[in-house]
């Protein structure tokens, strides 16, 4: 059996894996990516946050993505019936990027993989990890290519960026249930011939459909728009089982989708995912670190997934480089605590979305601009800016603000 030696093996060529590999490569170490699928492959997660621009830039991936002409995204619009709450990334508290993109992920991830290949990083597509044996921090990983040929890779360290594949968490029993509720989603891409005129037609819109059910509408620059419904599993019981009929039936129930997508062509049979929120017992261990969705996935509502994938890929990649250079890394403090700061901030906002606190804030009659700018920075992904009270004291800030606005509303209604 063929055996090869690398400094670092990265599992998965999504945003987490490509950013991590680029950072390790920059540090001067031999890194190889193994990717189970043939690219381009479909994955959901199409709305980015401005924070990813920092990571694309630092990893040397920004110019390649820019050349693709993806739909630019300057903010996020939340609607409930006729009520509108508009966040504009140019009006935010934290210093950072004021825009990003809405991307079909097959094409986006393909570009990331091509760019890292151009840097000299080897990417083995259609090659799956099937077994890992650790001996201290060293490891021997068994991989199988598309023809069923097995080989092994010896590495000094592994970055598991296998997303929903969760290679190391599954292999070593690290999966843990999320403390967020079980939710379900049904989505497809539509050929969007009835886009509203002007800027509104290209903007991401998040629609409150019912208190705990919402819709994403994410237009791409190629005239296709991603539409997905997310809610408690019971919500979907009122609609047909057949995926196409179910989608038609649900879009007919909301004023923001009924007319626009009524006769629109679906680019693929709508897909359903249930129970996607997941956590893990630990983010690192002897010889490995977990990145992106292989760690914890919260919820799609604030489009934080790719941001966490890249933030963790960037952080882990740098730390691995420093560790191989001889620095003693405190992985708990420098990696887990750091990542959990951001993840827990978003957790507060996700919980607040489903329990209604954020609806009270977003759709309040009185909008306080200074507060809105701070929340806008959270929604832009700047959840490590400890100057922002809506980051460093996220739970209390959100709870208190919602309470004040709810009392205001009661008083106004007499
Ligand atoms: P991935 O992008 O999943 O990449 C992991 C790669 O690892 C895959 O290519 C896979 O083939 C490979 N792999 C798996 N197993 C193996 C193996 N055994 N061997 C080798 N390779 C392997 N995020 C956003 O930022 N914005 C959104 O709008 C958004 N919407 C979402 C909507 C829904 C309904 C859901 C469920 C998620 C959404 N997300 C969104 C989250 C987003 O999908 C993920 O957070 C993101 O794709 C994670 O990137 P990653 O690099 O960790 O993993």
Coordinates of C-alpha atoms and ligand atoms in Angstrom, one line a residue:
X1 CA 0.0 0.0 0.0
X2 CA 1.3 3.5 -0.9
X3 CA 2.3 5.7 2.0
X4 CA 3.1 9.4 2.0
X5 CA 4.4 11.8 4.6
X6 CA 3.1 15.3 5.1
X7 CA 3.3 17.8 8.0
X8 CA -0.4 18.4 8.1
X9 CA -3.4 16.5 6.7
X10 CA -6.6 18.6 6.2
X11 CA -9.8 16.6 5.8
X12 CA -12.3 18.5 3.5
X13 CA -11.9 21.2 0.9
X14 CA -14.8 23.5 2.0
X15 CA -14.2 27.0 3.4
X16 CA -12.7 25.7 6.7
X17 CA -10.3 23.3 5.1
X18 CA -9.1 25.6 2.3
X19 CA -8.5 28.6 4.7
X20 CA -6.7 26.3 7.2
X21 CA -4.5 24.8 4.5
X22 CA -3.6 28.1 3.1
X23 CA -2.5 29.4 6.5
X24 CA -0.4 26.3 7.1
X25 CA 1.2 26.5 3.7
X26 CA 2.0 30.2 4.3
X27 CA 3.8 29.1 7.5
X28 CA 6.0 26.9 5.3
X29 CA 4.7 23.4 6.1
X30 CA 3.7 20.6 3.7
X31 CA 0.0 20.3 3.8
X32 CA -2.4 18.1 1.8
X33 CA -6.2 18.2 1.5
X34 CA -8.3 15.1 1.0
X35 CA -11.8 15.7 -0.2
X36 CA -14.5 13.0 -0.5
X37 CA -16.5 14.6 -3.3
X38 CA -15.8 15.6 -6.9
X39 CA -16.0 19.4 -7.2
X40 CA -18.1 21.4 -7.9
X41 CA -20.4 19.8 -5.4
X42 CA -23.6 21.1 -3.8
X43 CA -23.6 22.4 -0.3
X44 CA -26.1 24.8 1.4
X45 CA -24.8 28.0 3.0
X46 CA -24.9 30.7 0.4
X47 CA -25.1 34.0 2.2
X48 CA -21.7 35.2 3.5
X49 CA -20.9 37.8 6.2
X50 CA -18.4 40.7 5.8
X51 CA -16.1 39.0 8.4
X52 CA -15.2 36.3 5.8
X53 CA -13.6 39.0 3.6
X54 CA -10.8 39.4 6.2
X55 CA -10.2 35.7 6.0
X56 CA -10.3 35.4 2.3
X57 CA -7.9 38.3 2.1
X58 CA -5.4 36.9 4.7
X59 CA -5.5 33.4 3.1
X60 CA -4.8 34.8 -0.4
X61 CA -8.2 33.8 -1.7
X62 CA -9.9 37.1 -2.2
X63 CA -8.8 38.0 -5.7
X64 CA -9.9 34.6 -7.1
X65 CA -13.3 35.0 -5.6
X66 CA -13.6 38.6 -6.7
X67 CA -13.1 37.5 -10.3
X68 CA -16.2 35.3 -10.3
X69 CA -18.6 38.3 -10.2
X70 CA -20.8 37.0 -7.4
X71 CA -23.8 39.0 -6.2
X72 CA -22.6 41.7 -3.8
X73 CA -24.2 41.9 -0.4
X74 CA -24.3 45.2 1.5
X75 CA -26.6 44.3 4.3
X76 CA -29.6 42.2 5.3
X77 CA -33.3 42.9 5.3
X78 CA -35.7 41.3 7.7
X79 CA -39.4 41.5 7.0
X80 CA -42.6 40.5 8.8
X81 CA -45.7 41.1 6.7
X82 CA -45.3 44.8 5.7
X83 CA -42.8 45.6 8.5
X84 CA -39.2 46.0 7.5
X85 CA -35.9 46.0 9.4
X86 CA -33.0 46.9 7.3
X87 CA -29.3 46.4 8.3
X88 CA -26.7 48.2 6.2
X89 CA -23.1 47.0 6.8
X90 CA -21.8 50.5 6.2
X91 CA -23.6 51.6 9.3
X92 CA -21.9 49.4 11.9
X93 CA -20.0 49.9 15.2
X94 CA -17.0 47.6 14.5
X95 CA -14.3 48.5 12.1
X96 CA -14.4 46.0 9.2
X97 CA -15.7 45.1 5.8
X98 CA -18.9 46.7 4.8
X99 CA -19.9 44.2 2.2
X100 CA -19.6 40.6 1.1
X101 CA -21.2 38.2 -1.4
X102 CA -24.2 35.8 -1.9
X103 CA -22.7 32.7 -3.6
X104 CA -23.8 29.4 -5.1
X105 CA -21.5 27.3 -2.9
X106 CA -20.6 24.7 -5.6
X107 CA -18.9 27.4 -7.6
X108 CA -17.5 29.4 -4.6
X109 CA -15.9 26.3 -3.0
X110 CA -14.5 25.2 -6.3
X111 CA -12.7 28.6 -6.6
X112 CA -11.3 28.2 -3.1
X113 CA -10.0 24.7 -3.9
X114 CA -8.5 25.9 -7.2
X115 CA -6.8 28.9 -5.5
X116 CA -5.1 26.7 -2.9
X117 CA -4.0 24.3 -5.6
X118 CA -2.4 27.3 -7.3
X119 CA -0.4 27.9 -4.1
X120 CA 1.0 24.4 -4.5
X121 CA -1.2 22.6 -2.0
X122 CA -2.2 19.1 -3.2
X123 CA -6.0 18.4 -3.1
X124 CA -7.1 14.8 -3.7
X125 CA -10.7 14.9 -4.8
X126 CA -13.0 11.9 -4.6
X127 CA -10.8 10.6 -1.8
X128 CA -12.4 9.8 1.6
X129 CA -10.8 9.3 5.0
X130 CA -11.9 5.9 6.3
X131 CA -9.6 5.4 9.3
X132 CA -7.2 7.3 11.6
X133 CA -4.7 5.9 14.0
X134 CA -3.0 8.3 16.4
X135 CA 0.3 7.7 18.1
X136 CA 0.9 10.7 20.3
X137 CA 0.4 13.7 18.0
X138 CA 1.5 11.7 15.0
X139 CA -1.1 9.9 12.9
X140 CA -1.6 7.4 10.1
X141 CA -4.8 8.1 8.1
X142 CA -6.2 5.6 5.6
X143 CA -7.7 7.1 2.5
X144 CA -9.6 5.5 -0.4
X145 CA -9.8 7.0 -3.8
X146 CA -12.7 6.8 -6.4
X147 CA -11.3 3.5 -7.8
X148 CA -11.4 2.0 -4.3
X149 CA -7.6 2.1 -4.0
X150 CA -6.4 2.5 -0.4
X151 CA -3.3 4.4 0.7
X152 CA -2.0 5.9 3.9
X153 CA -0.9 9.4 4.9
X154 CA 1.4 10.0 7.9
X155 CA 1.0 13.4 9.4
X156 CA 2.3 15.3 12.4
X157 CA -1.1 16.9 12.8
X158 CA -4.7 16.7 11.4
X159 CA -7.1 19.5 10.7
X160 CA -10.6 18.0 10.5
X161 CA -12.7 20.3 8.3
X162 CA -15.0 17.6 7.1
X163 CA -18.2 19.6 7.7
X164 CA -21.3 17.5 8.1
X165 CA -19.1 14.5 7.5
X166 CA -17.7 15.1 11.0
X167 CA -14.9 12.5 10.5
X168 CA -13.1 12.7 13.9
X169 CA -16.2 13.5 16.0
X170 CA -17.9 10.4 14.6
X171 CA -14.8 8.1 14.7
X172 CA -13.9 9.0 18.3
X173 CA -17.4 9.5 19.7
X174 CA -17.2 13.3 20.2
X175 CA -20.6 14.2 18.8
X176 CA -22.9 16.0 21.3
X177 CA -26.5 17.2 20.8
X178 CA -27.0 20.9 20.4
X179 CA -28.8 22.9 23.1
X180 CA -30.9 24.5 20.3
X181 CA -34.2 22.9 19.3
X182 CA -34.5 20.4 16.4
X183 CA -35.5 22.3 13.3
X184 CA -36.2 21.3 9.7
X185 CA -35.6 23.1 6.4
X186 CA -36.9 22.6 2.9
X187 CA -35.2 24.5 0.1
X188 CA -34.4 24.8 -3.6
X189 CA -33.0 27.2 -6.2
X190 CA -35.5 29.0 -8.5
X191 CA -35.0 30.6 -11.9
X192 CA -36.1 34.0 -10.6
X193 CA -37.7 35.8 -13.5
X194 CA -39.9 38.0 -11.4
X195 CA -37.3 39.7 -9.2
X196 CA -38.4 43.0 -7.9
X197 CA -37.0 46.0 -9.7
X198 CA -33.9 47.8 -8.5
X199 CA -31.7 47.0 -5.5
X200 CA -34.4 45.1 -3.6
X201 CA -34.4 42.3 -6.2
X202 CA -30.7 41.4 -5.4
X203 CA -30.9 41.6 -1.7
X204 CA -31.0 38.8 0.8
X205 CA -34.3 38.9 2.6
X206 CA -35.2 37.0 5.7
X207 CA -39.0 36.7 6.1
X208 CA -40.7 36.0 9.4
X209 CA -43.4 33.6 8.2
X210 CA -44.7 32.6 11.6
X211 CA -43.3 33.2 15.0
X212 CA -40.9 30.2 14.7
X213 CA -40.9 29.7 10.9
X214 CA -38.9 31.9 8.5
X215 CA -37.8 32.0 4.9
X216 CA -34.5 32.9 3.3
X217 CA -34.5 34.5 -0.2
X218 CA -30.9 34.7 -1.5
X219 CA -30.6 36.1 -5.1
X220 CA -27.4 35.1 -7.0
X221 CA -25.9 37.1 -9.8
X222 CA -26.8 34.4 -12.4
X223 CA -30.5 35.1 -12.1
X224 CA -31.1 32.1 -9.8
X225 CA -32.4 32.6 -6.3
X226 CA -32.1 30.3 -3.3
X227 CA -35.3 30.0 -1.3
X228 CA -35.6 27.9 1.9
X229 CA -38.2 27.5 4.7
X230 CA -37.0 26.8 8.2
X231 CA -39.1 25.8 11.2
X232 CA -40.2 23.3 13.7
X233 CA -40.7 19.9 12.0
X234 CA -44.4 20.1 12.8
X235 CA -44.8 23.1 10.5
X236 CA -44.1 20.9 7.5
X237 CA -46.8 18.4 8.4
X238 CA -49.5 20.7 7.0
X239 CA -47.9 20.4 3.5
X240 CA -47.7 17.5 1.0
X241 CA -44.9 14.9 1.3
X242 CA -43.8 15.1 -2.3
X243 CA -40.8 17.6 -2.3
X244 CA -42.0 19.7 -5.3
X245 CA -45.6 19.8 -4.2
X246 CA -44.5 20.7 -0.7
X247 CA -42.4 23.6 -1.9
X248 CA -45.3 24.9 -4.1
X249 CA -47.7 24.6 -1.3
X250 CA -45.5 26.4 1.2
X251 CA -44.5 29.3 -1.1
X252 CA -48.2 29.9 -1.8
X253 CA -48.7 30.7 1.9
X254 CA -46.5 33.8 2.1
X255 CA -46.9 37.2 0.5
X256 CA -43.2 37.5 -0.1
X257 CA -42.9 34.3 -2.1
X258 CA -46.4 33.5 -3.5
X259 CA -46.3 35.6 -6.6
X260 CA -42.6 35.8 -7.2
X261 CA -42.0 32.0 -7.2
X262 CA -45.4 30.7 -8.2
X263 CA -44.5 29.4 -11.6
X264 CA -40.7 29.7 -11.3
X265 CA -38.6 26.8 -12.5
X266 CA -37.0 24.8 -9.7
X267 CA -33.3 24.1 -10.6
X268 CA -33.4 20.9 -8.5
X269 CA -35.9 18.9 -6.6
X270 CA -36.3 20.6 -3.2
X271 CA -34.2 19.1 -0.4
X272 CA -35.1 18.6 3.2
X273 CA -32.7 18.5 6.1
X274 CA -33.8 17.9 9.7
X275 CA -31.9 18.3 12.9
X276 CA -28.8 20.0 11.5
X277 CA -27.8 21.7 14.8
X278 CA -25.0 19.7 16.4
X279 CA -22.2 20.2 18.9
X280 CA -19.0 18.4 19.9
X281 CA -17.4 17.4 23.2
X282 CA -14.1 19.1 22.4
X283 CA -12.6 21.2 19.6
X284 CA -9.1 19.7 19.8
X285 CA -7.2 16.6 21.0
X286 CA -3.8 15.1 20.8
X287 CA -2.8 15.4 17.2
X288 CA -5.9 17.1 15.8
X289 CA -8.1 20.2 15.7
X290 CA -11.7 20.4 14.5
X291 CA -12.8 23.4 12.3
X292 CA -16.0 24.6 10.8
X293 CA -19.1 22.4 10.8
X294 CA -17.0 19.6 12.2
X295 CA -17.2 21.5 15.5
X296 CA -20.6 23.1 16.2
X297 CA -23.4 24.2 13.9
X298 CA -26.0 26.5 15.3
X299 CA -28.6 27.6 12.8
X300 CA -28.8 29.2 9.4
X301 CA -30.8 32.3 10.4
X302 CA -27.9 34.7 10.6
X303 CA -25.7 33.1 8.0
X304 CA -22.9 32.5 10.4
X305 CA -21.8 29.0 9.2
X306 CA -19.1 30.0 6.6
X307 CA -17.9 32.8 8.9
X308 CA -17.2 30.3 11.7
X309 CA -15.7 27.8 9.2
X310 CA -13.2 30.5 8.0
X311 CA -12.6 32.0 11.4
X312 CA -11.7 28.5 12.8
X313 CA -9.7 27.6 9.7
X314 CA -7.7 30.8 10.0
X315 CA -7.1 30.4 13.7
X316 CA -6.4 26.7 13.7
X317 CA -4.1 27.1 10.6
X318 CA -2.0 29.8 12.3
X319 CA -1.8 27.9 15.6
X320 CA -0.8 24.6 13.8
X321 CA 2.0 26.6 12.0
X322 CA 3.3 28.0 15.3
X323 CA 3.1 24.7 17.0
X324 CA 5.1 23.0 14.3
X325 CA 7.6 25.9 14.7
X326 CA 8.1 24.9 18.3
X327 CA 5.7 27.2 20.3
X328 CA 3.8 25.6 23.1
X329 CA 0.1 26.2 22.2
X330 CA -2.6 26.5 24.9
X331 CA -5.3 25.0 22.6
X332 CA -8.1 25.5 25.2
X333 CA -7.4 29.2 25.7
X334 CA -6.1 30.1 22.3
X335 CA -8.5 28.1 20.2
X336 CA -11.6 26.7 22.0
X337 CA -12.2 29.7 24.3
X338 CA -11.7 32.1 21.3
X339 CA -14.1 30.2 19.0
X340 CA -16.7 29.7 21.8
X341 CA -16.8 33.5 22.4
X342 CA -18.1 34.0 18.8
X343 CA -20.2 30.9 18.7
X344 CA -21.9 31.8 22.1
X345 CA -22.6 35.3 20.9
X346 CA -24.4 34.0 17.9
X347 CA -26.2 31.4 20.0
X348 CA -27.8 34.3 22.0
X349 CA -29.1 35.9 18.8
X350 CA -30.3 32.6 17.3
X351 CA -32.2 31.8 20.6
X352 CA -33.5 35.3 20.6
X353 CA -34.8 34.9 17.1
X354 CA -36.8 31.8 17.9
X355 CA -38.1 33.0 21.3
X356 CA -39.2 36.3 19.7
X357 CA -36.8 38.7 21.5
X358 CA -35.1 39.7 18.3
X359 CA -38.5 40.2 16.5
X360 CA -39.3 42.7 19.3
X361 CA -36.0 44.5 18.6
X362 CA -35.9 44.3 14.8
X363 CA -39.6 45.4 14.3
X364 CA -39.8 47.9 17.1
X365 CA -41.4 51.2 16.1
X366 CA -38.6 53.2 17.8
X367 CA -35.2 52.3 16.3
X368 CA -32.2 53.5 18.3
X369 CA -29.5 54.0 15.7
X370 CA -26.5 53.5 18.0
X371 CA -27.9 50.2 19.2
X372 CA -28.7 49.1 15.7
X373 CA -25.1 49.8 14.6
X374 CA -23.9 47.5 17.4
X375 CA -26.3 44.7 16.4
X376 CA -25.4 45.2 12.8
X377 CA -21.7 44.4 13.6
X378 CA -22.9 41.2 15.1
X379 CA -24.8 40.4 12.0
X380 CA -21.7 41.3 10.0
X381 CA -19.8 38.6 11.9
X382 CA -17.7 40.8 14.1
X383 CA -18.4 38.8 17.2
X384 CA -14.9 39.1 18.6
X385 CA -15.1 42.9 19.0
X386 CA -15.1 43.1 22.8
X387 CA -15.7 46.9 22.6
X388 CA -19.2 46.1 21.5
X389 CA -21.6 45.6 24.5
X390 CA -23.8 43.5 22.2
X391 CA -20.9 41.1 21.9
X392 CA -19.1 41.2 25.2
X393 CA -22.4 41.2 27.2
X394 CA -24.6 39.7 24.5
X395 CA -27.1 37.8 26.6
X396 CA -27.9 40.6 29.0
X397 CA -27.8 43.4 26.3
X398 CA -30.3 41.5 24.1
X399 CA -32.6 40.5 27.0
X400 CA -32.7 44.1 28.5
X401 CA -33.2 45.8 25.1
X402 CA -36.1 43.4 24.2
X403 CA -37.7 43.9 27.6
X404 CA -37.6 47.7 27.3
X405 CA -39.0 47.7 23.8
X406 CA -41.8 45.3 24.8
X407 CA -42.7 47.5 27.7
X408 CA -42.7 50.6 25.4
X409 CA -45.0 48.8 23.0
X410 CA -47.4 47.8 25.8
X411 CA -47.5 51.4 27.0
X412 CA -48.0 52.8 23.5
X413 CA -50.9 50.4 22.9
X414 CA -52.4 51.8 26.1
Ligands
LIG1 P1 -18.3 22.0 4.3 O1 -18.5 23.2 3.4 O2 -19.4 21.0 4.5 O3 -17.0 21.2 3.7 C1 -16.6 19.9 4.2 C2 -16.1 19.1 3.1 O4 -15.6 17.9 3.8 C3 -17.1 18.6 2.1 O5 -16.7 19.0 0.8 C4 -17.1 17.1 2.3 O6 -17.3 16.4 1.0 C5 -15.8 16.8 2.9 N1 -15.8 15.5 3.6 C6 -16.7 15.0 4.4 N2 -16.4 13.8 4.9 C7 -15.2 13.5 4.3 C8 -14.3 12.4 4.4 N3 -14.6 11.3 5.1 N4 -13.1 12.4 3.8 C9 -12.8 13.5 3.0 N5 -13.6 14.6 2.9 C10 -14.8 14.6 3.5 N6 -23.8 29.2 6.3 C11 -23.6 30.5 5.9 O7 -22.5 31.1 6.1 N7 -24.6 31.2 5.3 C12 -25.8 30.6 5.0 O8 -26.7 31.3 4.4 C13 -26.0 29.3 5.5 N8 -27.2 28.7 5.3 C14 -27.4 27.4 5.7 C15 -28.7 26.8 5.6 C16 -28.9 25.5 6.1 C17 -30.3 24.9 6.0 C18 -27.8 24.8 6.8 C19 -28.1 23.5 7.3 C20 -26.6 25.4 6.9 C21 -26.4 26.7 6.4 N9 -25.1 27.3 6.5 C22 -25.0 28.6 6.1 C23 -24.0 26.6 7.2 C24 -23.0 26.1 6.1 O9 -23.6 25.1 5.3 C25 -21.8 25.5 6.8 O10 -21.5 26.1 8.0 C26 -20.5 25.5 6.0 O11 -20.7 24.9 4.8 C27 -19.4 24.9 6.8 O12 -18.2 24.8 6.0 P2 -17.1 23.7 6.3 O13 -15.9 24.0 5.5 O14 -17.0 23.5 7.8 O15 -17.8 22.4 5.7

